[in-house]
Amino acid sequence: SNRMWFGKRKAPPIRSLVGEGTVLAGDLSFADGLRIDGEVHGNVFATSATSLLVVSENARVLGEVKAGHVIISGEVRGPVLASDLLELQPTARITGNVCYELLEMHQGAMIDGEVRPLKSAEKPALVLAAVNDA
């Protein structure tokens, strides 16, 4: 299954950073990995097949977010699409619809919008955080 295939892949390196105190106005496309510590007023999307986007705790994205593996600890105001894994940390705040292949959501994370798996016909692949594997 593609879940096993997913688990074997290595996370891409983070090559780009939007630093704390930086406000970027405009769409941002990236390959491999991107970490946002500041603010992006625009859409953020990955151009490579395997990609990692980190939105850290004090970061904000006002726009659409699209990447493979997405880790959100901060705020996103806009739709989020994670084609591999979406990790929502306890401090995550999302206003917008959320789509994912696999979801790991921690207690405290907030979503104001629809939450659905990419293959909505199948039952969601939900990973409960902080629960031991059976």
PDB file of C-alpha atoms in Angstrom:
ATOM      1  CA  SER A   1       0.000   0.000   0.000  1.00  0.00           C
ATOM      2  CA  ASN A   2       1.120   3.552  -0.413  1.00  0.00           C
ATOM      3  CA  ARG A   3       1.145   3.959   3.354  1.00  0.00           C
ATOM      4  CA  MET A   4       4.163   1.662   3.592  1.00  0.00           C
ATOM      5  CA  TRP A   5       5.736   3.500   0.672  1.00  0.00           C
ATOM      6  CA  PHE A   6       5.120   6.759   2.509  1.00  0.00           C
ATOM      7  CA  GLY A   7       6.771   5.509   5.675  1.00  0.00           C
ATOM      8  CA  LYS A   8       9.960   4.531   3.832  1.00  0.00           C
ATOM      9  CA  ARG A   9      10.546   7.941   2.280  1.00  0.00           C
ATOM     10  CA  LYS A  10      13.033  10.289   3.868  1.00  0.00           C
ATOM     11  CA  ALA A  11      11.937  13.821   4.651  1.00  0.00           C
ATOM     12  CA  PRO A  12      13.478  16.307   2.220  1.00  0.00           C
ATOM     13  CA  PRO A  13      15.971  18.855   3.571  1.00  0.00           C
ATOM     14  CA  ILE A  14      14.700  22.282   4.573  1.00  0.00           C
ATOM     15  CA  ARG A  15      16.449  24.637   2.146  1.00  0.00           C
ATOM     16  CA  SER A  16      14.358  27.780   2.586  1.00  0.00           C
ATOM     17  CA  LEU A  17      13.349  29.906   5.557  1.00  0.00           C
ATOM     18  CA  VAL A  18      10.992  32.823   6.014  1.00  0.00           C
ATOM     19  CA  GLY A  19      12.531  34.241   9.148  1.00  0.00           C
ATOM     20  CA  GLU A  20      10.834  35.596  12.247  1.00  0.00           C
ATOM     21  CA  GLY A  21       9.936  39.266  11.791  1.00  0.00           C
ATOM     22  CA  THR A  22       9.699  38.832   8.008  1.00  0.00           C
ATOM     23  CA  VAL A  23       6.441  39.598   6.205  1.00  0.00           C
ATOM     24  CA  LEU A  24       6.342  38.255   2.669  1.00  0.00           C
ATOM     25  CA  ALA A  25       3.544  39.587   0.456  1.00  0.00           C
ATOM     26  CA  GLY A  26       2.954  37.343  -2.570  1.00  0.00           C
ATOM     27  CA  ASP A  27       2.790  33.701  -3.538  1.00  0.00           C
ATOM     28  CA  LEU A  28       5.679  31.505  -2.474  1.00  0.00           C
ATOM     29  CA  SER A  29       6.677  28.315  -4.269  1.00  0.00           C
ATOM     30  CA  PHE A  30       9.435  26.048  -3.016  1.00  0.00           C
ATOM     31  CA  ALA A  31      11.159  22.743  -3.684  1.00  0.00           C
ATOM     32  CA  ASP A  32      12.135  20.237  -0.978  1.00  0.00           C
ATOM     33  CA  GLY A  33      11.611  21.865   2.419  1.00  0.00           C
ATOM     34  CA  LEU A  34      10.460  25.274   3.654  1.00  0.00           C
ATOM     35  CA  ARG A  35      10.146  26.558   7.208  1.00  0.00           C
ATOM     36  CA  ILE A  36       8.047  29.636   7.937  1.00  0.00           C
ATOM     37  CA  ASP A  37       8.800  31.492  11.165  1.00  0.00           C
ATOM     38  CA  GLY A  38       7.397  34.833   9.976  1.00  0.00           C
ATOM     39  CA  GLU A  39       4.309  35.780   7.949  1.00  0.00           C
ATOM     40  CA  VAL A  40       3.319  35.023   4.374  1.00  0.00           C
ATOM     41  CA  HIS A  41       0.434  36.975   2.850  1.00  0.00           C
ATOM     42  CA  GLY A  42      -0.131  34.774  -0.188  1.00  0.00           C
ATOM     43  CA  ASN A  43      -0.294  31.156  -1.267  1.00  0.00           C
ATOM     44  CA  VAL A  44       2.467  28.702  -0.338  1.00  0.00           C
ATOM     45  CA  PHE A  45       2.953  25.654  -2.539  1.00  0.00           C
ATOM     46  CA  ALA A  46       5.543  22.974  -3.123  1.00  0.00           C
ATOM     47  CA  THR A  47       6.837  22.303  -6.632  1.00  0.00           C
ATOM     48  CA  SER A  48       8.617  19.005  -5.901  1.00  0.00           C
ATOM     49  CA  ALA A  49       6.944  15.610  -5.542  1.00  0.00           C
ATOM     50  CA  THR A  50       8.376  15.096  -2.067  1.00  0.00           C
ATOM     51  CA  SER A  51       8.125  18.216   0.037  1.00  0.00           C
ATOM     52  CA  LEU A  52       8.035  19.374   3.639  1.00  0.00           C
ATOM     53  CA  LEU A  53       6.440  22.578   4.905  1.00  0.00           C
ATOM     54  CA  VAL A  54       6.793  23.690   8.522  1.00  0.00           C
ATOM     55  CA  VAL A  55       4.653  26.547   9.838  1.00  0.00           C
ATOM     56  CA  SER A  56       6.145  27.225  13.249  1.00  0.00           C
ATOM     57  CA  GLU A  57       4.345  28.380  16.373  1.00  0.00           C
ATOM     58  CA  ASN A  58       4.557  32.152  15.866  1.00  0.00           C
ATOM     59  CA  ALA A  59       4.159  31.985  12.080  1.00  0.00           C
ATOM     60  CA  ARG A  60       1.114  32.993  10.043  1.00  0.00           C
ATOM     61  CA  VAL A  61       0.086  32.164   6.500  1.00  0.00           C
ATOM     62  CA  LEU A  62      -2.795  34.140   5.014  1.00  0.00           C
ATOM     63  CA  GLY A  63      -3.476  32.094   1.901  1.00  0.00           C
ATOM     64  CA  GLU A  64      -3.604  28.607   0.488  1.00  0.00           C
ATOM     65  CA  VAL A  65      -1.104  25.953   1.586  1.00  0.00           C
ATOM     66  CA  LYS A  66      -0.191  22.931  -0.579  1.00  0.00           C
ATOM     67  CA  ALA A  67       2.645  20.476   0.071  1.00  0.00           C
ATOM     68  CA  GLY A  68       3.357  16.817   0.696  1.00  0.00           C
ATOM     69  CA  HIS A  69       4.208  16.693   4.399  1.00  0.00           C
ATOM     70  CA  VAL A  70       2.809  19.694   6.252  1.00  0.00           C
ATOM     71  CA  ILE A  71       3.550  20.416   9.919  1.00  0.00           C
ATOM     72  CA  ILE A  72       1.545  23.279  11.406  1.00  0.00           C
ATOM     73  CA  SER A  73       2.210  24.759  14.841  1.00  0.00           C
ATOM     74  CA  GLY A  74       1.104  28.296  13.978  1.00  0.00           C
ATOM     75  CA  GLU A  75      -1.799  29.920  12.142  1.00  0.00           C
ATOM     76  CA  VAL A  76      -3.086  29.367   8.611  1.00  0.00           C
ATOM     77  CA  ARG A  77      -6.005  31.375   7.246  1.00  0.00           C
ATOM     78  CA  GLY A  78      -6.832  29.552   4.041  1.00  0.00           C
ATOM     79  CA  PRO A  79      -7.263  26.032   2.728  1.00  0.00           C
ATOM     80  CA  VAL A  80      -4.613  23.418   3.520  1.00  0.00           C
ATOM     81  CA  LEU A  81      -3.808  20.450   1.283  1.00  0.00           C
ATOM     82  CA  ALA A  82      -1.264  17.836   2.392  1.00  0.00           C
ATOM     83  CA  SER A  83      -0.785  15.168  -0.275  1.00  0.00           C
ATOM     84  CA  ASP A  84       1.122  12.946   2.187  1.00  0.00           C
ATOM     85  CA  LEU A  85       0.911  13.698   5.898  1.00  0.00           C
ATOM     86  CA  LEU A  86      -0.653  16.596   7.793  1.00  0.00           C
ATOM     87  CA  GLU A  87       0.622  17.075  11.346  1.00  0.00           C
ATOM     88  CA  LEU A  88      -1.290  19.527  13.497  1.00  0.00           C
ATOM     89  CA  GLN A  89       0.569  20.440  16.663  1.00  0.00           C
ATOM     90  CA  PRO A  90      -1.310  21.560  19.829  1.00  0.00           C
ATOM     91  CA  THR A  91      -0.862  25.263  18.956  1.00  0.00           C
ATOM     92  CA  ALA A  92      -2.117  24.932  15.348  1.00  0.00           C
ATOM     93  CA  ARG A  93      -4.961  27.236  14.297  1.00  0.00           C
ATOM     94  CA  ILE A  94      -6.504  26.817  10.867  1.00  0.00           C
ATOM     95  CA  THR A  95      -9.351  28.824   9.373  1.00  0.00           C
ATOM     96  CA  GLY A  96     -10.208  27.049   6.129  1.00  0.00           C
ATOM     97  CA  ASN A  97     -10.893  23.652   4.658  1.00  0.00           C
ATOM     98  CA  VAL A  98      -8.326  20.927   5.256  1.00  0.00           C
ATOM     99  CA  CYS A  99      -7.479  17.977   2.966  1.00  0.00           C
ATOM    100  CA  TYR A 100      -4.931  15.270   3.740  1.00  0.00           C
ATOM    101  CA  GLU A 101      -3.712  11.786   2.863  1.00  0.00           C
ATOM    102  CA  LEU A 102      -2.782  10.955   6.483  1.00  0.00           C
ATOM    103  CA  LEU A 103      -3.671  13.103   9.474  1.00  0.00           C
ATOM    104  CA  GLU A 104      -2.007  13.367  12.862  1.00  0.00           C
ATOM    105  CA  MET A 105      -3.819  15.882  15.050  1.00  0.00           C
ATOM    106  CA  HIS A 106      -2.752  16.724  18.571  1.00  0.00           C
ATOM    107  CA  GLN A 107      -5.046  17.807  21.371  1.00  0.00           C
ATOM    108  CA  GLY A 108      -5.503  21.576  21.330  1.00  0.00           C
ATOM    109  CA  ALA A 109      -5.209  22.020  17.559  1.00  0.00           C
ATOM    110  CA  MET A 110      -8.119  24.035  16.165  1.00  0.00           C
ATOM    111  CA  ILE A 111      -9.710  23.878  12.718  1.00  0.00           C
ATOM    112  CA  ASP A 112     -12.525  26.156  11.610  1.00  0.00           C
ATOM    113  CA  GLY A 113     -13.531  24.497   8.342  1.00  0.00           C
ATOM    114  CA  GLU A 114     -14.159  21.137   6.710  1.00  0.00           C
ATOM    115  CA  VAL A 115     -11.703  18.324   7.374  1.00  0.00           C
ATOM    116  CA  ARG A 116     -11.597  15.477   4.871  1.00  0.00           C
ATOM    117  CA  PRO A 117      -9.250  12.859   3.443  1.00  0.00           C
ATOM    118  CA  LEU A 118      -8.130  13.278  -0.167  1.00  0.00           C
ATOM    119  CA  LYS A 119      -9.818  10.005  -1.126  1.00  0.00           C
ATOM    120  CA  SER A 120     -13.124  10.934   0.473  1.00  0.00           C
ATOM    121  CA  ALA A 121     -14.718   7.709  -0.804  1.00  0.00           C
ATOM    122  CA  GLU A 122     -12.431   5.645   1.421  1.00  0.00           C
ATOM    123  CA  LYS A 123     -12.544   5.832   5.153  1.00  0.00           C
ATOM    124  CA  PRO A 124     -10.107   8.395   6.540  1.00  0.00           C
ATOM    125  CA  ALA A 125      -6.605   7.276   7.426  1.00  0.00           C
ATOM    126  CA  LEU A 126      -6.560   8.746  10.900  1.00  0.00           C
ATOM    127  CA  VAL A 127      -3.557   8.506  13.187  1.00  0.00           C
ATOM    128  CA  LEU A 128      -4.383   9.352  16.773  1.00  0.00           C
ATOM    129  CA  ALA A 129      -1.524  11.191  18.376  1.00  0.00           C
ATOM    130  CA  ALA A 130      -0.200  10.031  21.738  1.00  0.00           C
ATOM    131  CA  VAL A 131      -1.963   6.692  21.497  1.00  0.00           C
ATOM    132  CA  ASN A 132       0.187   3.564  21.572  1.00  0.00           C
ATOM    133  CA  ASP A 133       0.133   1.403  18.461  1.00  0.00           C
ATOM    134  CA  ALA A 134      -1.939  -1.718  18.946  1.00  0.00           C
TER     135      ALA A 134
END
